Amino acid sequence: MYDYPDRHVKHMRMSSTGDADDKPLPDSAWLHPVLELSVVRKNVEAFKEETVAMLLARVCGQGIIPSTWNVGPGKRRKGIQVFWGDVQNSEWPAMKTVGKVQASVDTCARILADIKMGPRLDKFTRTGSVVHTFDDTTDLRYFETHGFMIIDPRDFCVVTTTKRLPDGRIAIASRSITSADEFGRKTGYSRAHALLTGYLLIPHASDPAKCDAIVYAHVDFGGTFPSGLIKLFGLSAPIKIFEQLQKMAAEDPTVAPATST
């Protein structure tokens, strides 16, 4: 059994930075994960702070029922473990994948925040584009995914924000938005919603050239995709994404060759 969940929860709860993002969120914060674009535009800063706080709270288990994360598949040799959990007031389960990367938090953040890297990280991502930039850490993105067997392709509209926390962690968090004109909707695609997705990058305590990473996903796939299939067929997909992150980080020219310890 891996020690990742307890270790990361302990790290976040014992943070001495006093960062408000690490505090539990009120239940009301989870009632409307998908917002109208006009609401986001009116107060981008509030959206950014709330979305990052939601990511931090969720990876610690807030709102995961009945009590905590369940252990899913993993690859011990590569230091990767998937956890899944049912989410309060949602028919869609969430997934959390944790592991180690032989690269700094900055290197990983650069890879994960780059829209062009989406199809490389996830084989089901067909295209990704930035539609609007709010500021240097936050933008509106549109993604298309490939179909699979009898499953229609999906598309997503999300606002993604990146934040460096006072203790050195980097959070990249995304939530879907809606708009009156059903922004970006295409014929043949089912509109899916990222209720909350993201990454939390945690610097290695003794080696800044390494980090721990958490990949979180809570997605409403919409269409005719039964939510229960996520637990049957979807738990291995995050492992592939994490393996790609490890590979892409190792190939980054700024990363020194790994040495045995």
Tab-separated table of C-alpha atoms in Angstrom:
chain	number	residue	atom	x	y	z
A	1	MET	CA	0.000	0.000	0.000
A	2	TYR	CA	1.358	3.406	-0.942
A	3	ASP	CA	1.643	6.152	1.640
A	4	TYR	CA	0.800	8.975	-0.771
A	5	PRO	CA	-2.670	9.985	0.470
A	6	ASP	CA	-1.798	10.367	4.137
A	7	ARG	CA	1.508	12.018	3.362
A	8	HIS	CA	-0.003	14.643	1.063
A	9	VAL	CA	-2.920	15.348	3.378
A	10	LYS	CA	-0.501	15.764	6.266
A	11	HIS	CA	1.642	18.120	4.201
A	12	MET	CA	-1.304	20.316	3.339
A	13	ARG	CA	-2.858	20.398	6.785
A	14	MET	CA	0.430	21.192	8.488
A	15	SER	CA	1.371	23.972	6.081
A	16	SER	CA	2.717	26.881	8.095
A	17	THR	CA	2.116	29.433	5.372
A	18	GLY	CA	-1.312	30.404	6.611
A	19	ASP	CA	-2.570	30.220	3.048
A	20	ALA	CA	-6.351	30.505	3.082
A	21	ASP	CA	-6.544	28.075	0.152
A	22	ASP	CA	-5.719	25.189	2.490
A	23	LYS	CA	-8.793	25.734	4.656
A	24	PRO	CA	-11.874	23.511	4.174
A	25	LEU	CA	-14.515	25.089	1.950
A	26	PRO	CA	-18.157	25.552	2.959
A	27	ASP	CA	-20.610	23.136	1.352
A	28	SER	CA	-22.094	26.011	-0.646
A	29	ALA	CA	-18.860	26.292	-2.653
A	30	TRP	CA	-19.610	22.978	-4.346
A	31	LEU	CA	-23.196	23.657	-5.400
A	32	HIS	CA	-22.380	25.281	-8.755
A	33	PRO	CA	-19.065	23.908	-10.083
A	34	VAL	CA	-19.922	24.969	-13.643
A	35	LEU	CA	-20.542	28.695	-14.021
A	36	GLU	CA	-21.852	30.966	-16.742
A	37	LEU	CA	-18.981	32.698	-18.555
A	38	SER	CA	-20.459	36.123	-17.824
A	39	VAL	CA	-20.278	35.385	-14.086
A	40	VAL	CA	-16.597	34.487	-14.358
A	41	ARG	CA	-15.834	37.633	-16.345
A	42	LYS	CA	-17.383	39.819	-13.654
A	43	ASN	CA	-14.948	38.578	-11.008
A	44	VAL	CA	-12.070	36.583	-12.452
A	45	GLU	CA	-10.014	36.865	-9.261
A	46	ALA	CA	-12.778	35.309	-7.165
A	47	PHE	CA	-13.129	32.471	-9.669
A	48	LYS	CA	-9.385	31.824	-9.604
A	49	GLU	CA	-9.155	31.738	-5.822
A	50	GLU	CA	-12.226	29.548	-5.428
A	51	THR	CA	-11.159	27.073	-8.109
A	52	VAL	CA	-7.687	26.558	-6.642
A	53	ALA	CA	-9.168	26.238	-3.149
A	54	MET	CA	-11.604	23.624	-4.450
A	55	LEU	CA	-8.756	21.596	-5.933
A	56	LEU	CA	-6.757	21.682	-2.707
A	57	ALA	CA	-9.782	20.690	-0.650
A	58	ARG	CA	-10.838	17.878	-2.938
A	59	VAL	CA	-7.456	16.149	-3.134
A	60	CYS	CA	-7.531	16.105	0.667
A	61	GLY	CA	-10.857	14.279	0.498
A	62	GLN	CA	-13.418	16.999	1.187
A	63	GLY	CA	-16.755	15.898	-0.270
A	64	ILE	CA	-15.545	12.377	-1.056
A	65	ILE	CA	-18.086	9.911	0.340
A	66	PRO	CA	-18.743	7.900	2.378
A	67	SER	CA	-15.469	8.775	4.120
A	68	THR	CA	-12.299	8.736	2.045
A	69	TRP	CA	-10.618	7.747	-1.218
A	70	ASN	CA	-10.702	4.133	-2.445
A	71	VAL	CA	-7.531	2.481	-3.729
A	72	GLY	CA	-7.595	1.807	-7.468
A	73	PRO	CA	-5.007	0.409	-9.883
A	74	GLY	CA	-1.395	1.481	-9.836
A	75	LYS	CA	2.112	0.882	-11.135
A	76	ARG	CA	4.388	0.473	-8.159
A	77	ARG	CA	7.514	0.246	-10.309
A	78	LYS	CA	6.820	3.733	-11.656
A	79	GLY	CA	5.528	5.064	-8.349
A	80	ILE	CA	1.994	5.714	-9.639
A	81	GLN	CA	-1.232	5.030	-7.749
A	82	VAL	CA	-4.840	5.807	-8.694
A	83	PHE	CA	-7.553	6.499	-6.130
A	84	TRP	CA	-11.244	6.992	-6.804
A	85	GLY	CA	-14.183	8.225	-4.797
A	86	ASP	CA	-17.849	9.005	-5.045
A	87	VAL	CA	-18.598	12.702	-4.723
A	88	GLN	CA	-21.291	14.229	-2.575
A	89	ASN	CA	-24.270	15.441	-4.643
A	90	SER	CA	-22.845	14.088	-7.909
A	91	GLU	CA	-23.503	10.939	-9.925
A	92	TRP	CA	-19.989	11.102	-11.374
A	93	PRO	CA	-17.024	9.649	-9.439
A	94	ALA	CA	-13.728	11.490	-9.084
A	95	MET	CA	-10.220	10.162	-9.621
A	96	LYS	CA	-6.957	11.165	-8.001
A	97	THR	CA	-3.642	9.868	-9.310
A	98	VAL	CA	-0.460	10.429	-7.349
A	99	GLY	CA	3.176	9.720	-8.022
A	100	LYS	CA	6.714	10.952	-8.428
A	101	VAL	CA	8.297	12.884	-11.279
A	102	GLN	CA	12.026	13.307	-11.868
A	103	ALA	CA	11.653	17.002	-12.604
A	104	SER	CA	10.996	20.228	-10.732
A	105	VAL	CA	7.554	21.657	-10.084
A	106	ASP	CA	8.343	24.444	-12.561
A	107	THR	CA	9.216	22.002	-15.335
A	108	CYS	CA	6.069	19.976	-14.728
A	109	ALA	CA	3.909	23.105	-14.516
A	110	ARG	CA	5.274	24.352	-17.829
A	111	ILE	CA	4.353	21.051	-19.487
A	112	LEU	CA	0.921	20.736	-17.905
A	113	ALA	CA	-0.122	24.341	-18.518
A	114	ASP	CA	0.896	24.270	-22.195
A	115	ILE	CA	-2.253	23.792	-24.278
A	116	LYS	CA	-0.224	22.192	-27.077
A	117	MET	CA	0.798	19.359	-24.764
A	118	GLY	CA	-2.794	18.187	-24.222
A	119	PRO	CA	-2.874	15.607	-27.046
A	120	ARG	CA	0.528	14.272	-25.974
A	121	LEU	CA	-0.488	13.879	-22.347
A	122	ASP	CA	-3.817	12.217	-23.075
A	123	LYS	CA	-4.344	10.090	-26.185
A	124	PHE	CA	-8.082	10.787	-26.037
A	125	THR	CA	-7.536	14.544	-26.432
A	126	ARG	CA	-7.857	15.446	-30.104
A	127	THR	CA	-7.272	19.201	-30.047
A	128	GLY	CA	-6.878	22.030	-27.581
A	129	SER	CA	-6.838	25.781	-28.086
A	130	VAL	CA	-6.771	28.961	-26.011
A	131	VAL	CA	-9.816	31.059	-26.874
A	132	HIS	CA	-9.314	33.993	-24.524
A	133	THR	CA	-6.604	35.076	-22.080
A	134	PHE	CA	-7.791	36.764	-18.879
A	135	ASP	CA	-4.291	37.338	-17.457
A	136	ASP	CA	-0.885	35.674	-17.439
A	137	THR	CA	-2.137	32.797	-15.255
A	138	THR	CA	-5.711	32.282	-16.447
A	139	ASP	CA	-7.340	31.541	-19.796
A	140	LEU	CA	-10.410	30.114	-21.498
A	141	ARG	CA	-9.721	26.848	-23.309
A	142	TYR	CA	-11.588	24.624	-25.743
A	143	PHE	CA	-10.861	20.899	-26.096
A	144	GLU	CA	-12.106	18.140	-28.373
A	145	THR	CA	-11.697	14.446	-27.567
A	146	HIS	CA	-11.693	11.378	-29.758
A	147	GLY	CA	-14.649	9.027	-29.737
A	148	PHE	CA	-14.143	5.500	-28.479
A	149	MET	CA	-16.006	2.491	-29.884
A	150	ILE	CA	-19.698	3.466	-29.512
A	151	ILE	CA	-18.896	6.546	-27.404
A	152	ASP	CA	-19.335	9.878	-29.203
A	153	PRO	CA	-16.463	12.373	-29.124
A	154	ARG	CA	-16.718	15.053	-26.442
A	155	ASP	CA	-15.856	18.710	-26.256
A	156	PHE	CA	-15.130	20.918	-23.248
A	157	CYS	CA	-14.948	24.640	-22.518
A	158	VAL	CA	-12.928	25.350	-19.380
A	159	VAL	CA	-11.268	28.202	-17.564
A	160	THR	CA	-7.820	27.148	-16.353
A	161	THR	CA	-5.775	28.998	-13.761
A	162	THR	CA	-2.293	28.425	-12.347
A	163	LYS	CA	-1.140	29.509	-8.902
A	164	ARG	CA	2.137	29.153	-7.034
A	165	LEU	CA	1.381	28.696	-3.346
A	166	PRO	CA	3.535	30.280	-0.616
A	167	ASP	CA	5.101	26.942	0.333
A	168	GLY	CA	6.316	26.243	-3.211
A	169	ARG	CA	3.516	24.032	-4.459
A	170	ILE	CA	1.975	24.841	-7.831
A	171	ALA	CA	-1.731	24.289	-8.483
A	172	ILE	CA	-3.266	24.174	-11.961
A	173	ALA	CA	-7.057	24.031	-11.725
A	174	SER	CA	-9.855	24.008	-14.314
A	175	ARG	CA	-13.648	24.228	-14.326
A	176	SER	CA	-16.064	24.216	-17.227
A	177	ILE	CA	-18.088	27.265	-18.181
A	178	THR	CA	-21.320	27.687	-20.090
A	179	SER	CA	-22.508	30.548	-22.270
A	180	ALA	CA	-25.778	31.657	-23.820
A	181	ASP	CA	-24.582	30.724	-27.306
A	182	GLU	CA	-23.290	27.292	-26.179
A	183	PHE	CA	-19.778	28.400	-26.954
A	184	GLY	CA	-17.897	26.142	-29.315
A	185	ARG	CA	-20.543	23.424	-29.577
A	186	LYS	CA	-20.047	21.278	-32.684
A	187	THR	CA	-22.286	18.823	-34.489
A	188	GLY	CA	-21.394	15.230	-33.656
A	189	TYR	CA	-19.890	16.082	-30.270
A	190	SER	CA	-21.459	15.644	-26.847
A	191	ARG	CA	-20.748	18.538	-24.497
A	192	ALA	CA	-18.946	17.337	-21.363
A	193	HIS	CA	-18.215	19.392	-18.264
A	194	ALA	CA	-15.072	19.462	-16.164
A	195	LEU	CA	-16.704	19.830	-12.759
A	196	LEU	CA	-13.185	20.219	-11.361
A	197	THR	CA	-9.894	19.008	-12.791
A	198	GLY	CA	-6.294	19.887	-12.197
A	199	TYR	CA	-2.815	19.187	-10.959
A	200	LEU	CA	-1.021	19.803	-7.690
A	201	LEU	CA	2.768	19.797	-7.872
A	202	ILE	CA	4.678	19.400	-4.617
A	203	PRO	CA	8.433	20.109	-4.396
A	204	HIS	CA	10.622	17.276	-3.156
A	205	ALA	CA	11.718	18.009	0.387
A	206	SER	CA	15.433	17.454	-0.235
A	207	ASP	CA	15.812	17.742	-4.010
A	208	PRO	CA	14.189	20.653	-5.903
A	209	ALA	CA	14.872	18.815	-9.169
A	210	LYS	CA	12.164	16.293	-8.226
A	211	CYS	CA	8.526	16.585	-7.253
A	212	ASP	CA	5.416	14.685	-6.301
A	213	ALA	CA	2.376	15.241	-8.485
A	214	ILE	CA	-1.349	14.777	-8.018
A	215	VAL	CA	-3.643	14.563	-11.042
A	216	TYR	CA	-7.314	15.124	-10.174
A	217	ALA	CA	-10.369	14.690	-12.396
A	218	HIS	CA	-14.098	15.002	-11.742
A	219	VAL	CA	-15.868	15.107	-15.093
A	220	ASP	CA	-19.484	14.925	-16.224
A	221	PHE	CA	-19.123	13.231	-19.607
A	222	GLY	CA	-22.707	13.947	-20.614
A	223	GLY	CA	-24.324	12.333	-23.624
A	224	THR	CA	-25.192	8.663	-23.206
A	225	PHE	CA	-22.045	7.749	-21.277
A	226	PRO	CA	-23.135	5.927	-18.067
A	227	SER	CA	-21.332	7.343	-15.042
A	228	GLY	CA	-20.802	3.862	-13.605
A	229	LEU	CA	-18.503	2.925	-16.489
A	230	ILE	CA	-15.845	5.262	-15.096
A	231	LYS	CA	-15.149	2.822	-12.269
A	232	LEU	CA	-15.063	-0.142	-14.651
A	233	PHE	CA	-13.016	1.195	-17.542
A	234	GLY	CA	-11.771	4.669	-16.699
A	235	LEU	CA	-9.428	4.064	-13.781
A	236	SER	CA	-6.481	3.005	-15.936
A	237	ALA	CA	-6.538	6.137	-18.120
A	238	PRO	CA	-4.950	8.399	-15.460
A	239	ILE	CA	-1.987	6.019	-15.243
A	240	LYS	CA	-1.273	6.582	-18.942
A	241	ILE	CA	-1.463	10.350	-18.459
A	242	PHE	CA	0.920	10.192	-15.514
A	243	GLU	CA	3.361	7.998	-17.437
A	244	GLN	CA	3.315	10.541	-20.247
A	245	LEU	CA	4.053	13.339	-17.785
A	246	GLN	CA	7.011	11.374	-16.443
A	247	LYS	CA	8.275	10.755	-19.978
A	248	MET	CA	7.810	14.336	-21.160
A	249	ALA	CA	9.481	15.705	-18.036
A	250	ALA	CA	12.449	13.384	-18.534
A	251	GLU	CA	12.781	14.572	-22.141
A	252	ASP	CA	12.689	18.251	-21.184
A	253	PRO	CA	16.065	19.851	-22.023
A	254	THR	CA	16.131	21.683	-18.684
A	255	VAL	CA	16.055	18.426	-16.707
A	256	ALA	CA	19.358	16.901	-15.638
A	257	PRO	CA	19.761	13.138	-16.173
A	258	ALA	CA	18.402	11.129	-13.256
A	259	THR	CA	20.967	9.628	-10.917
A	260	SER	CA	20.508	6.599	-8.702
A	261	THR	CA	20.295	7.179	-4.950
